[in-house]
Amino acid sequence: MTGDQSGPSASPEPSPAAGGRAASAPLLGRAEEPTVFELSSPGRRAWSFAEVDLPAWDAADLVPAEHLAEEPVALPELSERDLVAHHTRLTHRQYSVDLGAYPLGSCTMKYNPKLADAASSLPGLARVHPATPSSCTQGWLELLVALGEALAEVTGMAAVSLQPPAGAAGELTGLLLMRAWHDQRGDAGRTKVVIPDSAHGTNPASVTLGGYRAVTVASDERGCVDLDALRKVLDDDVAGIMLTNPNTLGLFEDDIVEIATAVHDAGGLVYYDGANLNAILGVTRPGDMGFDIVHLNLHKTFAVPHGGGGPGAGPVAVTAALAPFLPGPLPVAAADGSFGWETPARSIGRVHGWHGNALALARAYAYVLALGGDGLRRVSEIAVLNANWLRRRLVGHYVVPHDRPCMHECVVSAADLARERGLRAVDVAKRLLEEGFHAPTVSFPLVVKEALMIEPTETESPQTLAALADALVRIAEEASPDDRQAPRTTPVGRVDEVRAARRLVATFDARRPAGGLPFGEPAEEAAPPSGRPPDRRGEG
Amino acid sequence: MADYVPHTEREIEAMLGFLGLASLDDLFSVVPEALRLAARPHGDGTPRFLGLADGLGEPDVLAEMERLGAANTACTGPGVPSGRGLVCFAGGGAYDHEVPEAVRALGSRSEYVTAYTPYQAEVAQGVLQALFEYQTMVARLSGLDVANASLYDGASACVEAANLAAAVTGRPGVWLSRGVHPHWRSTMATFAAGSGLSLVPAPLQDGVTSWDSGPADAPGALVVQYPNYLGCLEDLDAARRAADARGALLVVAFDPVAAGLLRPPGERGADVVVGEGQALGTPLSFGGPYLGLLACRLELVRRLPGRLVGETVDAEGRRAYVSTLRTREQDIRRERASSNVCTNQTLIAVACAIQMAWLGTTGLRELALRCARATRHTRQSLLAIDGVEPLVGAPVLREFAVRLPVAPSIVVERMLDEGFLAGIALDGDPDLGPGVGPGLLVAATERRTRGQIDAYATAMAKVIR
């Protein structure tokens, strides 16, 4: 390890491996894996069903002729053994938090405690039908009420809806709450929502879907919202502002009270994007900063695993003034200690088909129980410590555009490397994959050129952090034009994204040449897709 | 307290020293003093920063979660003590199917569970290929060209399909069948307040949608469910004709299990097919996380919401997969994006893909057939009871509704005592057509045996007497 003498490596270590390294290189799975369709062999099957002793009506007895499919849907046919082997090989081609560090900025890819897996698969939770009357779901309702109260405490808000199934759904829910609040006050003319130029892409997209126009406000040289620029756009048309604090540069918006006051004075509401909540648990609260609406990403801050892209959960918390508008029905506690459902008086309506991503909510609740209040504060302390240590360690090796303490993540720039050595941020990211780490977020936020946004999270040890820093420093020091070929040790090399978009192949089609598979049925004998007429518009 | 922070106090001191800080509190000097939480007396008087209980060790967390689980009455099945669970006859978009152990085991592999969105394709071929296979199978089930990599649930798939249609046609009207799941319709109404879509209901007549009198302004989409909320098989040809007469897209919400027996909606003129995918690979889960299915014709792919995986090659010409047509998505298109979806339901989609392959061509049909048989037998057993009548006359497949001589919600409560989740009471929904309701919506899956169905009918005869 070449870590700085003052860093964690200064601790005496009984063994070079002490503390371990959460990294994994290379991944297994260098061999191409055939698709499940190519593995198919007609007549094979994995399925079996229970004996139910029911009349053996034919399909024709059960389905009117005009509705009955002439042929079954063409799906793969393989044994359970081969299906398991297929997916096991696929997982060998997949990096994950359980394998190693995943310092994706703004994504909070922390370790997901295994106890939450056990909690969310308890039959008493997982086998409950969502339409079961509340007399038989008292445990679920108690859990949801308790989680809502915990999230309200953490955010400093008055009331919570757990329905939004993801962060973006939470954002849109928040904007609809904003709209309902203005409408109810007879102030329906507001058309704009202000967003900083460093915001996540979901913010402006949600604004549009909320029926508002996004107005961008610039960041100042300190990386924060420019208060003067903000005041210039605040007028009677502004419905509100959406902010992340700390922002996507990992910086705390220290003018937040002034910002909130200015927006409130203009008649707008202040929305907190909870993407970066991991920085401030038990330290400060959006409610205390003046925010009116908050969404949380439980798949970030509350350790719900990200599942390769989801499911997450995006609860929304609001002030007392906005509580009557929350999506419903809401789980509530009655005076007699029982639990039930209640739809708020002026509810905007449902934002989910049932009660939200309930099992993800159960995982988050297990996490809250495990950590408790002080444990949650500890999360943020160490997350911020790790990010600042890493940021400091990278000074001199990468451009650090905002030279001030960061919160849970830091943004560095490969702009010098790109100019002097031809190595862009994306190349640094691909090199890091070779080193056994996941890449940071690349080319975001948009306000920093060649940005590398690094969020180590609190669950990576000082040793892992040092190894990550060493790898980043080595990549910068050894930068060569060859690095643009990286990654070379991963299951596949750099993929051709342009080709994927230009010649869209979004489904497997056996009629296309399979391309030199080492084994399996010839492509033309694989299961064809179900036949369908060439043009379906206006048919029949 | 369980703690997932690896740092020792010595290591923390060393790191603080490197930063020139004296304490962890100093890390937060950038937060204005007035905003910083002070430790306050909570509960037992001990000062704490948050008014939350202290953390628990793992066994105590699990004991508390088990206590909460035990305070529910789950549906019968693995892990539920016999005699304690409810035999499930409820559906309404959430079905009590078997989840094969292979699906459970593979869907719990930590490489799938703990990966992020596959932004770095070179180390995400596992998730990407599984999604590619999922997309292919959903496209085949729906009879359309291309499917996305999942949405949140059936409700969100309807919302996104309506937005897609509005973007393609430039028309904000949505002609929405009252046979679509009422929760999905109300979710669409919620989001329409922001998107500006106008939802015009199309009424049910004897269980199926009547498209006779349409909205004054030509709509961008017709939305119909097949089988619909009442289990009735809608006339998709009539829906296609009604859509063509107005130049609208036809959106069909289908059921992936019933799809094992029915002609694919795409073959019958659907431009967009959506649905709830829970039935294939996901437990009842108190309603989530579930799986929003969405497929469309190739011509609409540039308006497809959510992620899409495409096949390509790597630098050495080897087959590889990558998220593609990324310029549709919110992180690039920002305020011009027609969908804000980012986090989706990938893990649920992967489980669905595994289950579809486990079933295969013959197994999906067998599953659909077994569900249809159980539903038919249940329906016949109920209709044999004096005072139980069909709620509507149209042919049914996935589930069915009956009229009872006692208020359905009371029947459901009484049946809980008999050990059954009898169905979904329809007495709260005035939208299901003239003369329809109150009723009870009943579904039976491949898990229901003759013995269970007969006992259910016997109990029903008792509670409505």
Short mmCIF file of C-alpha atoms in Angstrom, two decimals, chain A residues 54-63, chain B residues 261 366 368-381 450 453:
data_model
loop_
_atom_site.label_atom_id
_atom_site.label_comp_id
_atom_site.label_asym_id
_atom_site.label_seq_id
_atom_site.Cartn_x
_atom_site.Cartn_y
_atom_site.Cartn_z
CA LEU A 54 -59.82 -30.79 -10.07
CA PRO A 55 -61.78 -31.53 -13.24
CA ALA A 56 -59.41 -31.68 -16.21
CA TRP A 57 -61.27 -29.25 -18.44
CA ASP A 58 -59.52 -28.54 -21.72
CA ALA A 59 -58.48 -25.06 -22.77
CA ALA A 60 -61.34 -25.09 -25.28
CA ASP A 61 -63.81 -25.74 -22.44
CA LEU A 62 -62.49 -22.77 -20.50
CA VAL A 63 -61.75 -20.10 -23.10
CA LEU B 261 -54.08 -19.34 -22.90
CA GLU B 366 -50.17 -25.55 -17.93
CA ALA B 368 -52.80 -20.83 -17.06
CA LEU B 369 -54.91 -23.94 -17.56
CA ARG B 370 -54.67 -24.95 -13.91
CA CYS B 371 -55.68 -21.45 -12.77
CA ALA B 372 -58.59 -21.45 -15.20
CA ARG B 373 -59.75 -24.86 -13.95
CA ALA B 374 -59.57 -23.81 -10.30
CA THR B 375 -61.40 -20.58 -11.07
CA ARG B 376 -64.11 -22.44 -13.01
CA HIS B 377 -64.60 -24.98 -10.22
CA THR B 378 -64.74 -22.25 -7.59
CA ARG B 379 -67.26 -20.30 -9.61
CA GLN B 380 -69.47 -23.31 -10.16
CA SER B 381 -69.27 -24.21 -6.46
CA ARG B 450 -60.61 -29.41 -4.70
CA ILE B 453 -62.49 -25.00 -2.85
#
